Every structure is written in C-alpha cells, then in structure tokens.
PDB file of C-alpha atoms and ligand atoms in Angstrom:
ATOM      1  CA  MET A   1     -31.989 -12.418  -9.263  1.00 68.00           C
ATOM      2  CA  ALA A   2     -30.997  -9.588  -7.342  1.00 82.00           C
ATOM      3  CA  LEU A   3     -28.536  -6.543  -8.557  1.00 94.00           C
ATOM      4  CA  GLU A   4     -24.962  -7.728  -7.025  1.00 98.00           C
ATOM      5  CA  ARG A   5     -21.134  -6.540  -7.309  1.00 98.00           C
ATOM      6  CA  THR A   6     -18.443  -8.915  -8.052  1.00 98.00           C
ATOM      7  CA  PHE A   7     -14.430  -8.266  -7.894  1.00 98.00           C
ATOM      8  CA  SER A   8     -12.305  -8.724 -11.414  1.00 98.00           C
ATOM      9  CA  ILE A   9      -9.200  -8.344 -12.046  1.00 98.00           C
ATOM     10  CA  ILE A  10      -7.442  -8.079 -15.544  1.00 99.00           C
ATOM     11  CA  LYS A  11      -4.217  -9.794 -15.128  1.00 99.00           C
ATOM     12  CA  PRO A  12      -0.739  -9.136 -16.391  1.00 98.00           C
ATOM     13  CA  ASP A  13      -0.574 -10.940 -19.696  1.00 98.00           C
ATOM     14  CA  ALA A  14      -3.563  -9.017 -20.907  1.00 98.00           C
ATOM     15  CA  THR A  15      -2.941  -5.571 -19.871  1.00 98.00           C
ATOM     16  CA  ARG A  16       0.829  -6.337 -21.255  1.00 98.00           C
ATOM     17  CA  ARG A  17      -1.203  -7.214 -24.895  1.00 98.00           C
ATOM     18  CA  ASN A  18      -3.253  -3.822 -24.475  1.00 98.00           C
ATOM     19  CA  LEU A  19      -6.469  -6.345 -23.943  1.00 98.00           C
ATOM     20  CA  THR A  20      -8.504  -4.208 -21.035  1.00 98.00           C
ATOM     21  CA  GLY A  21     -10.699  -2.559 -23.961  1.00 98.00           C
ATOM     22  CA  LYS A  22     -11.473  -6.000 -25.675  1.00 98.00           C
ATOM     23  CA  ILE A  23     -12.227  -7.386 -22.096  1.00 99.00           C
ATOM     24  CA  ASN A  24     -14.229  -4.709 -20.733  1.00 98.00           C
ATOM     25  CA  ALA A  25     -16.438  -5.103 -24.084  1.00 98.00           C
ATOM     26  CA  LYS A  26     -17.085  -8.617 -23.174  1.00 98.00           C
ATOM     27  CA  PHE A  27     -18.101  -7.571 -19.446  1.00 98.00           C
ATOM     28  CA  GLU A  28     -20.554  -4.965 -20.920  1.00 98.00           C
ATOM     29  CA  ASP A  29     -21.652  -6.922 -23.852  1.00 98.00           C
ATOM     30  CA  ALA A  30     -22.825  -9.423 -20.889  1.00 98.00           C
ATOM     31  CA  GLY A  31     -24.738  -6.955 -19.184  1.00 98.00           C
ATOM     32  CA  LEU A  32     -22.021  -5.905 -16.332  1.00 98.00           C
ATOM     33  CA  ARG A  33     -21.609  -2.534 -15.283  1.00 97.00           C
ATOM     34  CA  ILE A  34     -17.892  -1.592 -14.491  1.00 97.00           C
ATOM     35  CA  VAL A  35     -18.778   0.533 -11.138  1.00 96.00           C
ATOM     36  CA  ALA A  36     -14.653   1.031 -10.155  1.00 97.00           C
ATOM     37  CA  GLN A  37     -11.953   0.334 -12.058  1.00 97.00           C
ATOM     38  CA  LYS A  38      -8.100   1.231 -11.497  1.00 97.00           C
ATOM     39  CA  ARG A  39      -4.441   0.630 -12.784  1.00 98.00           C
ATOM     40  CA  ILE A  40      -1.873  -0.850 -10.087  1.00 98.00           C
ATOM     41  CA  HIS A  41       1.063  -2.772  -9.635  1.00 98.00           C
ATOM     42  CA  LEU A  42       0.920  -5.206  -7.041  1.00 98.00           C
ATOM     43  CA  THR A  43       4.051  -6.340  -5.055  1.00 98.00           C
ATOM     44  CA  LYS A  44       4.593 -10.162  -4.693  1.00 98.00           C
ATOM     45  CA  ALA A  45       3.754  -9.977  -0.968  1.00 98.00           C
ATOM     46  CA  GLN A  46       0.108  -8.227  -2.122  1.00 97.00           C
ATOM     47  CA  ALA A  47      -0.256 -10.870  -4.735  1.00 97.00           C
ATOM     48  CA  GLY A  48       0.511 -13.505  -1.957  1.00 97.00           C
ATOM     49  CA  GLU A  49      -2.403 -12.039   0.210  1.00 96.00           C
ATOM     50  CA  PHE A  50      -5.044 -12.038  -2.309  1.00 96.00           C
ATOM     51  CA  TYR A  51      -4.006 -15.590  -3.466  1.00 97.00           C
ATOM     52  CA  LYS A  52      -3.119 -16.897   0.281  1.00 96.00           C
ATOM     53  CA  VAL A  53      -5.871 -19.618  -0.489  1.00 95.00           C
ATOM     54  CA  HIS A  54      -3.720 -21.055  -2.915  1.00 97.00           C
ATOM     55  CA  ALA A  55      -0.582 -20.720  -0.466  1.00 98.00           C
ATOM     56  CA  GLU A  56      -0.016 -24.770  -0.404  1.00 98.00           C
ATOM     57  CA  ARG A  57      -0.665 -25.304  -4.285  1.00 98.00           C
ATOM     58  CA  PRO A  58       2.607 -26.255  -6.399  1.00 98.00           C
ATOM     59  CA  PHE A  59       1.580 -23.140  -8.591  1.00 98.00           C
ATOM     60  CA  TYR A  60       1.250 -20.506  -5.559  1.00 98.00           C
ATOM     61  CA  ASP A  61       5.111 -18.821  -6.197  1.00 98.00           C
ATOM     62  CA  GLU A  62       4.951 -18.726  -9.716  1.00 98.00           C
ATOM     63  CA  LEU A  63       1.000 -17.230  -9.608  1.00 98.00           C
ATOM     64  CA  CYS A  64       2.421 -14.625  -7.072  1.00 98.00           C
ATOM     65  CA  GLU A  65       5.253 -13.903  -9.475  1.00 98.00           C
ATOM     66  CA  PHE A  66       3.276 -13.467 -12.395  1.00 98.00           C
ATOM     67  CA  MET A  67       0.389 -11.257 -10.765  1.00 98.00           C
ATOM     68  CA  ALA A  68       3.242  -8.693  -9.639  1.00 98.00           C
ATOM     69  CA  SER A  69       5.185  -9.105 -12.966  1.00 98.00           C
ATOM     70  CA  GLU A  70       3.189  -6.085 -14.564  1.00 98.00           C
ATOM     71  CA  PRO A  71       0.325  -3.772 -13.681  1.00 98.00           C
ATOM     72  CA  ILE A  72      -2.783  -5.241 -13.328  1.00 98.00           C
ATOM     73  CA  VAL A  73      -6.747  -3.754 -13.873  1.00 98.00           C
ATOM     74  CA  ALA A  74      -8.584  -4.085 -10.395  1.00 98.00           C
ATOM     75  CA  GLN A  75     -12.532  -3.568 -11.042  1.00 98.00           C
ATOM     76  CA  VAL A  76     -15.893  -3.894  -9.566  1.00 98.00           C
ATOM     77  CA  LEU A  77     -18.383  -5.134 -11.693  1.00 98.00           C
ATOM     78  CA  GLU A  78     -22.363  -5.186 -11.303  1.00 98.00           C
ATOM     79  CA  GLY A  79     -25.643  -6.788 -12.454  1.00 98.00           C
ATOM     80  CA  GLU A  80     -28.195  -9.262 -12.148  1.00 97.00           C
ATOM     81  CA  GLY A  81     -26.217 -12.383 -10.799  1.00 98.00           C
ATOM     82  CA  ALA A  82     -22.863 -10.742 -11.134  1.00 98.00           C
ATOM     83  CA  ILE A  83     -20.769 -13.191  -9.648  1.00 98.00           C
ATOM     84  CA  ALA A  84     -22.092 -16.168 -11.707  1.00 98.00           C
ATOM     85  CA  LYS A  85     -22.428 -13.787 -14.800  1.00 98.00           C
ATOM     86  CA  ASN A  86     -18.691 -12.966 -14.729  1.00 98.00           C
ATOM     87  CA  ARG A  87     -17.308 -16.611 -14.043  1.00 98.00           C
ATOM     88  CA  GLU A  88     -19.498 -17.544 -17.443  1.00 98.00           C
ATOM     89  CA  VAL A  89     -17.970 -14.789 -19.560  1.00 98.00           C
ATOM     90  CA  MET A  90     -14.447 -15.474 -18.002  1.00 98.00           C
ATOM     91  CA  GLY A  91     -14.582 -19.241 -18.939  1.00 98.00           C
ATOM     92  CA  ALA A  92     -12.774 -22.311 -17.292  1.00 98.00           C
ATOM     93  CA  THR A  93      -9.654 -21.961 -15.661  1.00 98.00           C
ATOM     94  CA  ASN A  94      -7.760 -23.510 -18.178  1.00 98.00           C
ATOM     95  CA  PRO A  95      -8.297 -21.816 -21.539  1.00 98.00           C
ATOM     96  CA  ALA A  96      -8.187 -25.530 -23.357  1.00 98.00           C
ATOM     97  CA  ASP A  97     -11.238 -26.067 -21.570  1.00 98.00           C
ATOM     98  CA  ALA A  98     -13.225 -22.834 -22.199  1.00 98.00           C
ATOM     99  CA  ALA A  99     -16.453 -22.515 -24.021  1.00 98.00           C
ATOM    100  CA  ALA A 100     -15.863 -20.638 -27.543  1.00 98.00           C
ATOM    101  CA  GLY A 101     -16.413 -16.913 -26.987  1.00 98.00           C
ATOM    102  CA  THR A 102     -15.228 -16.575 -23.344  1.00 98.00           C
ATOM    103  CA  ILE A 103     -12.553 -14.396 -22.442  1.00 98.00           C
ATOM    104  CA  ARG A 104     -10.412 -17.237 -21.688  1.00 98.00           C
ATOM    105  CA  ALA A 105     -10.862 -19.055 -24.853  1.00 98.00           C
ATOM    106  CA  GLU A 106     -10.106 -15.732 -26.853  1.00 98.00           C
ATOM    107  CA  PHE A 107      -7.222 -14.236 -24.758  1.00 98.00           C
ATOM    108  CA  ALA A 108      -5.539 -16.747 -22.020  1.00 98.00           C
ATOM    109  CA  GLU A 109      -2.180 -17.861 -23.134  1.00 98.00           C
ATOM    110  CA  SER A 110      -2.181 -20.651 -20.565  1.00 98.00           C
ATOM    111  CA  VAL A 111      -3.684 -22.251 -17.203  1.00 98.00           C
ATOM    112  CA  GLY A 112      -1.406 -19.463 -15.185  1.00 98.00           C
ATOM    113  CA  GLU A 113      -1.671 -16.849 -17.253  1.00 98.00           C
ATOM    114  CA  ASN A 114      -5.474 -16.474 -18.088  1.00 98.00           C
ATOM    115  CA  SER A 115      -6.159 -13.156 -18.474  1.00 99.00           C
ATOM    116  CA  VAL A 116      -8.903 -12.851 -15.923  1.00 99.00           C
ATOM    117  CA  HIS A 117     -10.066 -13.378 -12.095  1.00 98.00           C
ATOM    118  CA  GLY A 118     -13.423 -13.286 -10.672  1.00 98.00           C
ATOM    119  CA  SER A 119     -14.787 -13.690  -7.174  1.00 98.00           C
ATOM    120  CA  ASP A 120     -16.151 -17.229  -6.790  1.00 97.00           C
ATOM    121  CA  ALA A 121     -19.230 -16.076  -4.458  1.00 98.00           C
ATOM    122  CA  PRO A 122     -20.586 -13.511  -2.355  1.00 98.00           C
ATOM    123  CA  GLU A 123     -18.298 -13.863   0.676  1.00 98.00           C
ATOM    124  CA  THR A 124     -15.209 -13.491  -1.303  1.00 97.00           C
ATOM    125  CA  ALA A 125     -16.188 -10.974  -3.647  1.00 98.00           C
ATOM    126  CA  ALA A 126     -17.271  -8.663  -0.643  1.00 97.00           C
ATOM    127  CA  GLU A 127     -13.989  -9.051   1.006  1.00 96.00           C
ATOM    128  CA  GLU A 128     -11.773  -8.665  -2.281  1.00 97.00           C
ATOM    129  CA  ILE A 129     -13.862  -5.360  -3.174  1.00 97.00           C
ATOM    130  CA  ALA A 130     -12.851  -4.176   0.348  1.00 96.00           C
ATOM    131  CA  TYR A 131      -9.194  -5.097  -0.089  1.00 94.00           C
ATOM    132  CA  PHE A 132      -9.256  -2.985  -3.067  1.00 96.00           C
ATOM    133  CA  PHE A 133     -11.218  -0.319  -3.003  1.00 97.00           C
ATOM    134  CA  SER A 134     -12.802   2.261  -0.225  1.00 94.00           C
ATOM    135  CA  GLY A 135     -16.548   3.430  -0.039  1.00 89.00           C
ATOM    136  CA  LEU A 136     -15.629   6.558  -1.937  1.00 90.00           C
ATOM    137  CA  GLU A 137     -14.563   4.673  -5.197  1.00 92.00           C
ATOM    138  CA  LEU A 138     -17.533   2.825  -5.398  1.00 88.00           C
ATOM    139  CA  VAL A 139     -20.116   4.647  -7.322  1.00 80.00           C
ATOM    140  CA  GLY A 140     -23.407   2.904  -8.065  1.00 74.00           C
TER     141      GLY A 140
HETATM  142  P1  RTP B   1      -9.268 -17.054 -10.551  1.00 57.79           P
HETATM  143  O1  RTP B   1      -9.120 -17.317  -8.863  1.00 57.79           O
HETATM  144  O2  RTP B   1      -7.956 -16.055 -10.626  1.00 57.79           O
HETATM  145  O3  RTP B   1     -10.575 -16.171 -10.713  1.00 57.79           O
HETATM  146  O4  RTP B   1      -9.378 -18.028 -11.372  1.00 57.79           O
HETATM  147  P2  RTP B   1     -10.207 -19.529 -11.215  1.00 57.79           P
HETATM  148  O5  RTP B   1     -11.111 -19.149  -9.708  1.00 57.79           O
HETATM  149  O6  RTP B   1     -10.686 -19.853 -12.545  1.00 57.79           O
HETATM  150  O7  RTP B   1      -8.988 -20.608 -10.797  1.00 57.79           O
HETATM  151  P3  RTP B   1      -8.263 -21.103  -9.259  1.00 57.79           P
HETATM  152  O8  RTP B   1      -8.334 -22.519  -9.436  1.00 57.79           O
HETATM  153  O9  RTP B   1      -8.783 -20.205  -7.922  1.00 57.79           O
HETATM  154  O10 RTP B   1      -6.882 -20.580  -9.455  1.00 57.79           O
HETATM  155  C1  RTP B   1      -6.285 -19.387  -9.452  1.00 57.79           C
HETATM  156  C2  RTP B   1      -5.462 -18.975 -10.469  1.00 57.79           C
HETATM  157  O11 RTP B   1      -4.031 -19.521 -10.277  1.00 57.79           O
HETATM  158  C3  RTP B   1      -3.727 -19.934 -11.466  1.00 57.79           C
HETATM  159  N1  RTP B   1      -3.555 -21.296 -11.664  1.00 57.79           N
HETATM  160  N2  RTP B   1      -2.289 -22.068 -12.055  1.00 57.79           N
HETATM  161  N3  RTP B   1      -0.800 -23.654 -13.280  1.00 57.79           N
HETATM  162  C4  RTP B   1      -1.964 -24.073 -12.720  1.00 57.79           C
HETATM  163  O12 RTP B   1      -2.147 -25.361 -12.892  1.00 57.79           O
HETATM  164  C5  RTP B   1      -2.610 -23.346 -11.955  1.00 57.79           C
HETATM  165  N4  RTP B   1      -3.767 -23.477 -11.766  1.00 57.79           N
HETATM  166  C6  RTP B   1      -4.320 -22.338 -11.328  1.00 57.79           C
HETATM  167  C7  RTP B   1      -4.487 -19.203 -12.244  1.00 57.79           C
HETATM  168  O13 RTP B   1      -3.807 -18.264 -12.786  1.00 57.79           O
HETATM  169  C8  RTP B   1      -5.900 -19.495 -11.629  1.00 57.79           C
HETATM  170  O14 RTP B   1      -6.907 -18.483 -12.502  1.00 57.79           O
HETATM  171 MG1   MG B   2     -10.454 -18.712  -7.793  1.00 57.79          MG
END
C-alpha cells in the first residue's frame, strides 16, 4: 500500500479536556506520523464551510456551533493507507457503536461531540489539507 496523507481534526470536546496528547499517541501507535499540526479557533462560518456537505442535515447548525465553540487542533497524518487507517483508529461516528480501543470509544462524549474528524477519501483529504495548510507547513 502506498504512503498516503489524510487530514485530521482534534475537536473542541477533546482539546477542552486536554486529550490532544492521548489522541496523538493513538495515531502514532497505529503507525501514523503527524507531519503538520496547529491549534486554531474556527469561526462559525469557517466551520460551516468545512462541513458544507452536511448543510441540509438536521444537526448542521449544532455541529457548526460546536466546531467553533473552542480551539481545535488541525493535523496532517501520513502513513501506509493513512485515510483508512485513521478512520479505523477513530472508530464509528457514534461512540456507542465504536470498537473497543478506538479514540471515539475511549474519549467521545456523544455522536456530535465525538473528539476527532478524519477525511473519508483521497479527494476530500487533498481538499481539506489544502484548506488548512500551505505547502511550506507540510514537512514530509
Ligand atoms: P467526521 O466527518 O467528523 O470525521 O465524522 P464522520 O465521517 O464519522 O461522520 P459524518 O457523517 O461525516 O458526520 C460529521 C460529523 O457531524 C456530527 N454528527 N452529529 N447529531 C447527530 O446525529 C450527528 N451526526 C453526525 C459528528 O460530529 C460527525 O463526526
Ligand atoms: Mg465525515
């Protein structure tokens, strides 16, 4: 499998509880390298742009409020099959369905406040990385 990059967010529920280090340890233990990382505070409009694919869903407004409520940590993870591997380490969207040992099983508070985001495909990974990071910030 080829070396790949994916985009990750440590969400406000997790940064608020000082879980960045524990979540990063899960990524690193799974063989994902953190090649870029920064703490930023999104506006609600920026959160809305990022999650625009969900604009018609009933939870969209609540999701945007949540993502803008406190700082997030935006990251780029690199590894063999990084997109699928990251989704595996994250666990299912709803922590009640997430496999034991996954980030969401251990740390998520609810289906909405579920600690992490991970890109779902190569095209979205490329778009999301480019939205948050410049070429200069991406060190291989
Ligand atoms: P993400 O995009 O954040 O990596 O999560 P995902 O692929 O596992 O889930 P997705 O269906 O893309 O949903 C995006 C985020 O919206 C929030 N959500 N809330 N209240 C609800 O029923 C509900 N459903 C989804 C979660 O924060 C989810 O991660
Ligand atoms: Mg998603």
